[in-house]
Short mmCIF file of C-alpha atoms and ligand atoms in Angstrom, two decimals:
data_model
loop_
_atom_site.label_atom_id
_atom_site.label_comp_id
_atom_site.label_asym_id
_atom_site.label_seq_id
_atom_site.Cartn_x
_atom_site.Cartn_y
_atom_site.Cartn_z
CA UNK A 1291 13.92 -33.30 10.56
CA UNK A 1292 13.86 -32.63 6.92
CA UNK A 1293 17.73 -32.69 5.76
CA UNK A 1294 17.51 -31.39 2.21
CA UNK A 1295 19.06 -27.97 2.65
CA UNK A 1296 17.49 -24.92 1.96
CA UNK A 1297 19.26 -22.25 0.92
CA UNK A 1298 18.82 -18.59 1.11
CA UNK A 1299 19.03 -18.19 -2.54
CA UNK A 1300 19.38 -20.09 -5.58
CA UNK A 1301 19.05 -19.94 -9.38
CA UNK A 1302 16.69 -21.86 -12.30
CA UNK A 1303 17.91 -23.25 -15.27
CA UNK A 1304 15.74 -24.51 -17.96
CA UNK A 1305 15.40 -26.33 -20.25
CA UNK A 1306 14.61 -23.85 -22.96
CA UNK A 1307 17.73 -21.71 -21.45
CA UNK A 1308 19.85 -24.84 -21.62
CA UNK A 1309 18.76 -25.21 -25.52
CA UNK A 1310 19.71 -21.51 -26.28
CA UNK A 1311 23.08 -22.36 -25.11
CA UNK A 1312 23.57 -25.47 -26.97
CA UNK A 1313 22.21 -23.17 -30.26
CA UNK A 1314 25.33 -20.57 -29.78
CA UNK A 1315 27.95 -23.78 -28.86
CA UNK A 1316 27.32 -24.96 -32.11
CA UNK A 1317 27.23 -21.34 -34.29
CA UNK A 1318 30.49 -19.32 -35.28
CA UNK A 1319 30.65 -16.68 -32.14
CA UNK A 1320 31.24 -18.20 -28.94
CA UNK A 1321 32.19 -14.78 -27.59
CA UNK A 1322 32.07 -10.70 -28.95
CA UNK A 1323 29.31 -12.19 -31.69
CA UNK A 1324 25.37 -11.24 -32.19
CA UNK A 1325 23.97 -12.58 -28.94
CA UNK A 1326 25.84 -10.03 -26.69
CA UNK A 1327 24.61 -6.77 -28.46
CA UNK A 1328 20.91 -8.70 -28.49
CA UNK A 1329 20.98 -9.01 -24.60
CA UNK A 1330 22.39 -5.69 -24.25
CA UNK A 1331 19.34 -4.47 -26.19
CA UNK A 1332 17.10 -6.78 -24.33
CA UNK A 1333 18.08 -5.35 -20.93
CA UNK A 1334 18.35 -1.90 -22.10
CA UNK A 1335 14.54 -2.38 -23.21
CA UNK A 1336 13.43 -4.05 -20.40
CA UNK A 1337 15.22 -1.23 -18.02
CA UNK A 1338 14.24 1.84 -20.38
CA UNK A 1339 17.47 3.01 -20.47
CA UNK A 1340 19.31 4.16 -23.70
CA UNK A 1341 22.20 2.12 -23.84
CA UNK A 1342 23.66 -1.26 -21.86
CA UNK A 1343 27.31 -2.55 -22.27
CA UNK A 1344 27.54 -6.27 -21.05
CA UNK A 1345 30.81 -7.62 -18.66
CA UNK A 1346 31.98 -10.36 -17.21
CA UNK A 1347 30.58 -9.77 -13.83
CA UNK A 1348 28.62 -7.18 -11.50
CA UNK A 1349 32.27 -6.65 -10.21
CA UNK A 1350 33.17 -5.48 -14.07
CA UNK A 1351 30.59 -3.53 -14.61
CA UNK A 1352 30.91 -1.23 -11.38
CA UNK A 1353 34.85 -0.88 -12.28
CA UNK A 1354 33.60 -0.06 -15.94
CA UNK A 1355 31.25 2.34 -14.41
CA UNK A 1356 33.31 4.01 -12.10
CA UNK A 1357 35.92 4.35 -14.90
CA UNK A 1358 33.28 6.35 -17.14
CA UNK A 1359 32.82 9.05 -14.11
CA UNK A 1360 36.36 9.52 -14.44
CA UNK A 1361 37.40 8.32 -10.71
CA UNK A 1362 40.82 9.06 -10.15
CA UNK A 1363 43.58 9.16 -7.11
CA UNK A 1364 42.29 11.95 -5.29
CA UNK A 1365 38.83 11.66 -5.85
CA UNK A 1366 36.18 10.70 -2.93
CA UNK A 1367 33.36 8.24 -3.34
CA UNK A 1368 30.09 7.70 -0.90
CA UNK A 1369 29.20 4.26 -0.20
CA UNK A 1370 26.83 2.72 1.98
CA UNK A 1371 28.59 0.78 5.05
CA UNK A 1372 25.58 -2.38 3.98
CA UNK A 1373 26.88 -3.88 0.61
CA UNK A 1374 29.29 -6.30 -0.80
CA UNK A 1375 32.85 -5.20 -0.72
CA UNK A 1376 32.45 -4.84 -4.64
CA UNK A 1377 30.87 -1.41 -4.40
CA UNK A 1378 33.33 0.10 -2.43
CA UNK A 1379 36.88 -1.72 -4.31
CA UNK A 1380 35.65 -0.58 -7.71
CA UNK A 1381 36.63 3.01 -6.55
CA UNK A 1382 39.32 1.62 -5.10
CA UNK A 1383 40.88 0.09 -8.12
CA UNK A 1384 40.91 3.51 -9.70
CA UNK A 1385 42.91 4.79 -6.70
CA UNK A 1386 40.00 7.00 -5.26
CA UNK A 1387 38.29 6.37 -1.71
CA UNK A 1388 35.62 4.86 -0.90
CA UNK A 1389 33.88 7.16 2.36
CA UNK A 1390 31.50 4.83 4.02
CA UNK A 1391 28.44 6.15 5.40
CA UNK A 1392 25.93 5.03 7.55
CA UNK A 1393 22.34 3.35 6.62
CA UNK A 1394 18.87 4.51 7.52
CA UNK A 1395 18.20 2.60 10.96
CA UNK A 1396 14.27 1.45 9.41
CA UNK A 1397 15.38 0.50 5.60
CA UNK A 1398 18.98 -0.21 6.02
CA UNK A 1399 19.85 2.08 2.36
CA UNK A 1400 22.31 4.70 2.65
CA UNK A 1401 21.10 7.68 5.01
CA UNK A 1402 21.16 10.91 2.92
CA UNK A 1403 21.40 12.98 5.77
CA UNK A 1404 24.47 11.54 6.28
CA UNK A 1405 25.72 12.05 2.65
CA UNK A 1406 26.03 15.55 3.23
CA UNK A 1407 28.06 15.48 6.20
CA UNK A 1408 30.64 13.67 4.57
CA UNK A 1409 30.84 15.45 1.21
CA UNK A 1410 34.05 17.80 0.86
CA UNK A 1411 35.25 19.49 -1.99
CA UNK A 1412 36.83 15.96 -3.46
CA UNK A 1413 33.70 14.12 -3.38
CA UNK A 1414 32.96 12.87 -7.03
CA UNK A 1415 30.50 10.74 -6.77
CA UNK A 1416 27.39 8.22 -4.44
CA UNK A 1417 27.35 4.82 -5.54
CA UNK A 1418 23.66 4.30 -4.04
CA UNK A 1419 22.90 0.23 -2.97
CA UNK A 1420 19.27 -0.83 -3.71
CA UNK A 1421 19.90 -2.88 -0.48
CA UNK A 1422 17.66 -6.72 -0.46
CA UNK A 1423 15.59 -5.49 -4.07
CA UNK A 1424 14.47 -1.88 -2.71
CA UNK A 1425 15.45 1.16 -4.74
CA UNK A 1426 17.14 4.24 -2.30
CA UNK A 1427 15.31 7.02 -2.33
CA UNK A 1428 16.52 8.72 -5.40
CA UNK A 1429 14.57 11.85 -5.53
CA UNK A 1430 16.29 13.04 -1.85
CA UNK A 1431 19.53 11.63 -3.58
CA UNK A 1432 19.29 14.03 -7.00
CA UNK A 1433 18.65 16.66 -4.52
CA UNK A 1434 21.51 15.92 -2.94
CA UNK A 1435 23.44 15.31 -6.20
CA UNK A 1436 22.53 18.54 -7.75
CA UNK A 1437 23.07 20.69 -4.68
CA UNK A 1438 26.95 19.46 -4.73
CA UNK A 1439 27.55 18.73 -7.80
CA UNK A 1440 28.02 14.92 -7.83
CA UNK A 1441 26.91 11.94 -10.13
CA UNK A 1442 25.12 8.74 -9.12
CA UNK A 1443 26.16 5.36 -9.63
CA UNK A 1444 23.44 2.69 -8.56
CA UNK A 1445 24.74 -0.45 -7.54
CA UNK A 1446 21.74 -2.19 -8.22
CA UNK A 1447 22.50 -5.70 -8.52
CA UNK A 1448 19.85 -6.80 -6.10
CA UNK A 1449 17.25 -4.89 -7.52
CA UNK A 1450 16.93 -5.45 -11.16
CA UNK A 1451 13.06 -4.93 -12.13
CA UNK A 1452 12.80 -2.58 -8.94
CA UNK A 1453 10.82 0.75 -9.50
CA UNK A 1454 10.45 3.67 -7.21
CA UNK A 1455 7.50 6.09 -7.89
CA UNK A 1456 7.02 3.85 -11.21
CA UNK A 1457 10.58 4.71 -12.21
CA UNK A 1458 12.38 1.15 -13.11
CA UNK A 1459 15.78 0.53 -11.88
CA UNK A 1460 18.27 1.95 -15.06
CA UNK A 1461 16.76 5.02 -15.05
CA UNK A 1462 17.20 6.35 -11.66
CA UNK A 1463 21.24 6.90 -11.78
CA UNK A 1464 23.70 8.36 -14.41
CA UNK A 1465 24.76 4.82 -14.29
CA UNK A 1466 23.21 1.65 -13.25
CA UNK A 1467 24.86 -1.85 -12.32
CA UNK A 1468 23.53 -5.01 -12.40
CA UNK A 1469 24.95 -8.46 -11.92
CA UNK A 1470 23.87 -11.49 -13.11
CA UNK A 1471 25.45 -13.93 -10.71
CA UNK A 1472 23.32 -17.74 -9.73
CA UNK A 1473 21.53 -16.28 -7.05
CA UNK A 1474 20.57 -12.81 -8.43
CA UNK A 1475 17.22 -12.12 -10.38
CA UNK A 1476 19.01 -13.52 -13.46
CA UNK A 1477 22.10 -15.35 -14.27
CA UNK A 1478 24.70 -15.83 -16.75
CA UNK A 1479 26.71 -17.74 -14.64
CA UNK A 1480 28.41 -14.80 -13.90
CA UNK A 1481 28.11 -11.58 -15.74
CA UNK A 1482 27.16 -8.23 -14.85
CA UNK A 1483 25.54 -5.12 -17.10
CA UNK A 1484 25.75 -1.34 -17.18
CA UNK A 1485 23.02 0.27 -18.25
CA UNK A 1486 23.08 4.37 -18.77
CA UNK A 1487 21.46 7.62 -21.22
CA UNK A 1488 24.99 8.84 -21.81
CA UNK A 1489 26.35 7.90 -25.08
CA UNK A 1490 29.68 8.86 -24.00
CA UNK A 1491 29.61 6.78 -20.86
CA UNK A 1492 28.24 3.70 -23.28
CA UNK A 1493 31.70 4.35 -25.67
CA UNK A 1494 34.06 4.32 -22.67
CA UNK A 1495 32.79 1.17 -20.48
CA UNK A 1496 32.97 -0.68 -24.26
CA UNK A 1497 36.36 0.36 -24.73
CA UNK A 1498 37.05 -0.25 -20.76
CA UNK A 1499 35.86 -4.09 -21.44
CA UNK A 1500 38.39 -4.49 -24.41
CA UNK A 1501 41.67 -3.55 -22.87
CA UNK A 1502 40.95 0.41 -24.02
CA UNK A 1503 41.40 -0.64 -27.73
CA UNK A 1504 39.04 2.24 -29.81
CA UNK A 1505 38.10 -0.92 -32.22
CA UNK A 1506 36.25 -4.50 -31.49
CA UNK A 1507 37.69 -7.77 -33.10
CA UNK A 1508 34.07 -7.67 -35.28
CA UNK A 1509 34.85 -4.24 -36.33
CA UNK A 1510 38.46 -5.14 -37.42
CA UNK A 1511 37.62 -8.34 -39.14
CA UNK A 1512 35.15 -6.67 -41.09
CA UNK A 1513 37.20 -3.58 -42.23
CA UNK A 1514 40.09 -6.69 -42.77
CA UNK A 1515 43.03 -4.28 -40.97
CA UNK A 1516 45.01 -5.57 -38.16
CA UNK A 1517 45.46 -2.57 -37.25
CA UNK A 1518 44.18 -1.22 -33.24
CA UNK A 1519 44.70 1.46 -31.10
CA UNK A 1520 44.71 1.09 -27.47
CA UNK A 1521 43.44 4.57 -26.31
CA UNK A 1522 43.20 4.38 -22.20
CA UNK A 1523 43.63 1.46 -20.18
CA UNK A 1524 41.45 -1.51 -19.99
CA UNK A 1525 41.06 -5.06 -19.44
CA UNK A 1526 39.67 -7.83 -20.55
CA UNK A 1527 36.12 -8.13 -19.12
CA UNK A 1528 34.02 -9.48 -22.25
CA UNK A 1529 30.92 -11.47 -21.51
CA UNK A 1530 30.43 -14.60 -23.67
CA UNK A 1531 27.90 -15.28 -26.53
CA UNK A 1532 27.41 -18.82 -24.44
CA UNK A 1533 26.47 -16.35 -21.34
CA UNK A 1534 24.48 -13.94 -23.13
CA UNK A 1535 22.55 -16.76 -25.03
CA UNK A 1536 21.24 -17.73 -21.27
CA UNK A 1537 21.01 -14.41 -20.60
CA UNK A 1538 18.58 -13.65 -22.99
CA UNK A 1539 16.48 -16.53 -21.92
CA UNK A 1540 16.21 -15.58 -18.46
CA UNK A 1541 15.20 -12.15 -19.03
CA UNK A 1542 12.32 -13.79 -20.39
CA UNK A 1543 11.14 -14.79 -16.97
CA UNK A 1544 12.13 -12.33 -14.78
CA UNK A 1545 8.56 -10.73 -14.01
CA UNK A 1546 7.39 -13.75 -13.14
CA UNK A 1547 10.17 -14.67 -10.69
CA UNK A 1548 9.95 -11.04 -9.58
CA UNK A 1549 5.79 -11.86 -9.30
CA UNK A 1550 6.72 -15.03 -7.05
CA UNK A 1551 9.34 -13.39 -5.07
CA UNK A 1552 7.01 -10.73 -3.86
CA UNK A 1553 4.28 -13.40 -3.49
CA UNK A 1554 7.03 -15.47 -0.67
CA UNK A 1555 7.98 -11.62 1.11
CA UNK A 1556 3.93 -11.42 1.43
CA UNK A 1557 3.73 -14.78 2.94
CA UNK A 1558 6.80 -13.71 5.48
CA UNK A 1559 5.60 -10.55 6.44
CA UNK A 1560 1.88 -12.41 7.33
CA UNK A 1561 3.73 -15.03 9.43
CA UNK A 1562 6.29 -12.68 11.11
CA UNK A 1563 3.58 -9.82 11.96
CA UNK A 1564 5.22 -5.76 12.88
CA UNK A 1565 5.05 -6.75 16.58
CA UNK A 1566 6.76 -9.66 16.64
CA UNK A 1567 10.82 -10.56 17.62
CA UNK A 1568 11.46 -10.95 14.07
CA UNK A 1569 11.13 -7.73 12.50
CA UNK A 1570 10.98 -7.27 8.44
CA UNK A 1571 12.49 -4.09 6.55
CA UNK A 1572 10.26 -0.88 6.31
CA UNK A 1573 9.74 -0.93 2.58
CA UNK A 1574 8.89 3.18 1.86
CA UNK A 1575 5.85 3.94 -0.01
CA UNK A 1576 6.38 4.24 -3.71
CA UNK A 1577 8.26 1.14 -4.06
CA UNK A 1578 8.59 -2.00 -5.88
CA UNK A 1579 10.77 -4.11 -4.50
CA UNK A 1580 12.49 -6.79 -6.30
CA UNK A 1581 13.55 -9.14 -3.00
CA UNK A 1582 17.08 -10.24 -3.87
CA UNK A 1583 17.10 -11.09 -0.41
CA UNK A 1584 14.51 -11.37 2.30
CA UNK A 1585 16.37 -9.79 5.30
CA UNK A 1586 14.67 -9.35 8.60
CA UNK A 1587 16.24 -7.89 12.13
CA UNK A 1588 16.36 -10.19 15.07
CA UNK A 1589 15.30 -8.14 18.46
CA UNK A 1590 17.94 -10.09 20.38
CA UNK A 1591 17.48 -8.60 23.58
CA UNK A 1592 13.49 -9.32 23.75
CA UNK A 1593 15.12 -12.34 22.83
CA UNK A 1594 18.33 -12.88 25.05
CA UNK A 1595 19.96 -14.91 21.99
CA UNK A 1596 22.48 -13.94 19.80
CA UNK A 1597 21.84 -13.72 16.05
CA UNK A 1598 24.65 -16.46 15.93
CA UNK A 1599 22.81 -18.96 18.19
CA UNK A 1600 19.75 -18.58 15.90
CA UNK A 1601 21.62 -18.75 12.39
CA UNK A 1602 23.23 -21.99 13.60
CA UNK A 1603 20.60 -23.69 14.71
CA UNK A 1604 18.81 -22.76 11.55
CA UNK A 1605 21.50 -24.44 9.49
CA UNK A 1606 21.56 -27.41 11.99
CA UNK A 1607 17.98 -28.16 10.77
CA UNK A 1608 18.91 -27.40 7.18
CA UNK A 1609 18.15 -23.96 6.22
CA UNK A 1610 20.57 -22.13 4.67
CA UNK A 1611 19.86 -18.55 6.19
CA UNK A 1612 22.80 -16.17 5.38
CA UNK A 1613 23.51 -12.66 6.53
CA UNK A 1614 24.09 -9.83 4.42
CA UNK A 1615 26.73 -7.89 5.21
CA UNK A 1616 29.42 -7.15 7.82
CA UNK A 1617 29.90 -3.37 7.44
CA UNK A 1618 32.16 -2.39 5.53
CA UNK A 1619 33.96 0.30 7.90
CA UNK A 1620 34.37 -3.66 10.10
CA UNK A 1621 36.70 -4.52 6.97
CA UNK A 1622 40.53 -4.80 7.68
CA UNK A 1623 41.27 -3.30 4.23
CA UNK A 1624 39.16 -0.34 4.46
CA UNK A 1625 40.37 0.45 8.56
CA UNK A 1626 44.37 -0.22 7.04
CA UNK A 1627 43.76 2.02 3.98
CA UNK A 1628 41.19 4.51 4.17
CA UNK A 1629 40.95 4.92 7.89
CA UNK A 1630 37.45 3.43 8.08
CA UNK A 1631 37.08 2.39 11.92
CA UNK A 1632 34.18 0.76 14.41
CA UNK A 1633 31.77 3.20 15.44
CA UNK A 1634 31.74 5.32 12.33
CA UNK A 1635 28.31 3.74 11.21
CA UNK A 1636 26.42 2.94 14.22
CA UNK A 1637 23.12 1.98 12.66
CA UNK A 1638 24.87 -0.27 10.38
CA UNK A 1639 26.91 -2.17 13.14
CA UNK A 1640 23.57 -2.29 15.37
CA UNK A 1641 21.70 -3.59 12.39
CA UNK A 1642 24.54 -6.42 11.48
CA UNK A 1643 24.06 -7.48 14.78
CA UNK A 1644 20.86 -8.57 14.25
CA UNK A 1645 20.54 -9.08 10.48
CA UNK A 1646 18.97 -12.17 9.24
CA UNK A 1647 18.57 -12.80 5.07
CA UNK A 1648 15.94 -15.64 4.86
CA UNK A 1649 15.62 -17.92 1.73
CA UNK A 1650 13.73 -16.97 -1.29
CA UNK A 1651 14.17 -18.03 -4.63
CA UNK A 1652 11.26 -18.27 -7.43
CA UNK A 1653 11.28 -22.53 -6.71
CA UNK A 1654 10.66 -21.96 -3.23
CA UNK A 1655 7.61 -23.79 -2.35
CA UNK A 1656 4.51 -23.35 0.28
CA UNK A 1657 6.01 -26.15 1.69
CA UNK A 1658 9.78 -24.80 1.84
CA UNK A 1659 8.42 -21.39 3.32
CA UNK A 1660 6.07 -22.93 6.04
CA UNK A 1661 9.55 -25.21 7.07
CA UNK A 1662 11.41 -22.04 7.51
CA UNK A 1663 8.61 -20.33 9.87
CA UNK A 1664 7.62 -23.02 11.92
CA UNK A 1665 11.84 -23.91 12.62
CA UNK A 1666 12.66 -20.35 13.18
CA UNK A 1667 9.39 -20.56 15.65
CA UNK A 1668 10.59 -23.61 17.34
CA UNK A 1669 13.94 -22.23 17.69
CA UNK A 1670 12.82 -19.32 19.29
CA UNK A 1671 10.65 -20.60 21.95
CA UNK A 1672 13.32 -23.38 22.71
CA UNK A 1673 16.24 -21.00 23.56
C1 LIG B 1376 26.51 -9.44 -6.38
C2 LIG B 1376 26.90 -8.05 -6.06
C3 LIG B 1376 27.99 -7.41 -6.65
C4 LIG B 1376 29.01 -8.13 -7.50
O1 LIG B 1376 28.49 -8.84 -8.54
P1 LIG B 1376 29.32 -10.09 -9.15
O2 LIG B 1376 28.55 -10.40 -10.39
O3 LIG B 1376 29.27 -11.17 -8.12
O4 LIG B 1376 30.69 -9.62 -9.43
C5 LIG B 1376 28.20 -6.07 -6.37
N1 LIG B 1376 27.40 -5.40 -5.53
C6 LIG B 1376 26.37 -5.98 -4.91
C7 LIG B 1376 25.51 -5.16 -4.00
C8 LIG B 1376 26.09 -7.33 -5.14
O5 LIG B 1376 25.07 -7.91 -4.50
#
């Protein structure tokens, strides 16, 4: 057995990223200076969108985000029951409510169907999940959207670089959210990005970041006035220069990583088959996905083992295979405070049942992937 540990995901650090780092440690800004506007225009450019306001994490940014669409006690917010419990708090925080609704059994992103059995005359907004790297269908969700008069949030922090129909992630919301946590596309360490075409939005997640104050520091030091005004509430959720520096140098990379990702979901899909016990995601037509994750459903009763049984005794041999996520209508917080209960997503608990994310990275090797095959093969015919 092979003990070095594979995990499901993991990030790449350079050299040339660890030298654009060093370059800002040693200048004047280590935070609110030049490099965080330049990777907000980098990422804007890469996306296409108009504007970008850097945060301190993916978590930030959807609370900045949610913030601009003016979510407010009262106010009800769809989110898919697949995704980390960030989506769904952000609305929270604000004192709205998160209504969790069910995936699409095939693609595991939120059902639109089911969207419009749950809007009511309080719904603001969808927070849409580009669940694994693959965009929702956003055409059925505009539809949606304009027949009720709702805005969309994409939480799209597994899919930067996505497109769908040859439309990039960033341009397929009002707002789009991206993190940049170690084992997304790109990292800052941690960080996250909002990227939008309103102007307006842009003003209010930059005044969000800076505990609502209507000025920055740079602004005040260069009109030499100590005076501020603190306009709405806000926090402090500035990204560093040091962050943004690596930032910067990352983006650099990301369509090859995105290149090499799809290159390891190829070589899955080829070993795993469509008829197989391990079953990939349906990816739709139109679609670029990004692969965040490489998730695939276990049939556990062709099988007659539990999803458990298999992800230990992956582990046991040293591969790191995660699964992504319990639902969130399973969560104690949302059953205690918003009534969310078991049964009220069915695909989504069948699917978690059976979910599987597999590793891939960029540095996975031929190697790495033909370990992970030929163990989950061999654990498969043993049991
Ligand atoms: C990673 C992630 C977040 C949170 O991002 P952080 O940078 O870790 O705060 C939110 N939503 C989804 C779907 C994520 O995968």
């Amino acid at each position: 057995m092979n003990s070095t540990l594979i995990p499901y995901g993991r990030h790449q650090v350079g050299a040339d990223d660890i030298e654009a780092v060093v370059r800002v440690l040693n200048s004047s800004w280590l935070t609110t200076g030049p490099k965080v506007a330049e990777f907000e225009n980098a990422v804007a450019a890469y996306t296409g969108a108009k504007y970008a306001v850097a945060v301190s994490s993916g978590t930030a940014a959807l609370h900045c985000a949610a913030y601009a669409l003016g979510i407010e006690p009262g106010d009800e917010v769809i989110v898919p029951a697949l995704t980390f419990a960030a989506t769904a708090n952000c609305v929270a925080a604000l004192g709205g409510t998160p209504v969790v609704v069910d995936v699409h059994p095939e693609t595991l992103l939120i059902d639109v169907a089911e969207i419009q059995k749950h809007v009511t005359a309080r719904t603001k907004a969808i927070i849409a999940v580009d669940y694994a790297g693959q965009p929702c269908n956003y055409d059925m969700l505009h539809e949606v959207a304009d027949r009720y008069g709702l805005h969309i949030l994409a939480d799209a922090c597994h899919a930067l670089g996505a497109c769908f129909n040859g439309v990039r992630t960033g341009q397929l919301a009002d707002l789009t959210v991206f993190s940049f946590h170690p084992v997304k596309h790109i990292t800052t360490g941690e960080g996250g990005m909002v990227v939008t075409n309103h102007a307006r939005y842009a003003e209010m997640m930059r005044r969000f970041r800076n505990h609502g104050i209507t000025a920055d520091h740079h602004q005040r030091s260069q009109e030499n006035t100590w005076h501020y005004e603190v306009a709405d509430i806000g926090f402090n959720y500035r990204i560093t220069d040091i962050q943004c520096a690596l930032g910067i140098s990352q983006l650099g990379k990301l369509d090859g990583w995105l290149a090499r990702r799809r290159e390891i979901a190829g070589y899955y899909a080829d070993a795993f088959g469509t008829a197989g016990a391990i079953r990939p995601l349906k990816v739709s037509q139109g679609v670029d996905h990004a692969y965040h994750l490489y998730v695939v459903r276990l049939d556990t009763e062709q099988l007659s083992v539990s999803r458990a049984e298999v992800f230990q005794a992956l582990r046991e041999s040293g591969i790191g295979a995660n699964v992504h996520y319990p639902p969130l209508n399973l969560q104690p917080y949302y059953q205690n405070r918003f009534g969310a209960y078991r049964g009220q997503c069915p695909a989504a608990e069948a699917a978690y049942e059976q979910l599987l994310s597999l590793p891939i990275y960029p540095s996975l090797t031929a190697q790495d992937i033909e370990r992970v095959t030929a163990t989950l093969d061999s654990i498969l015919s043993d049991i």
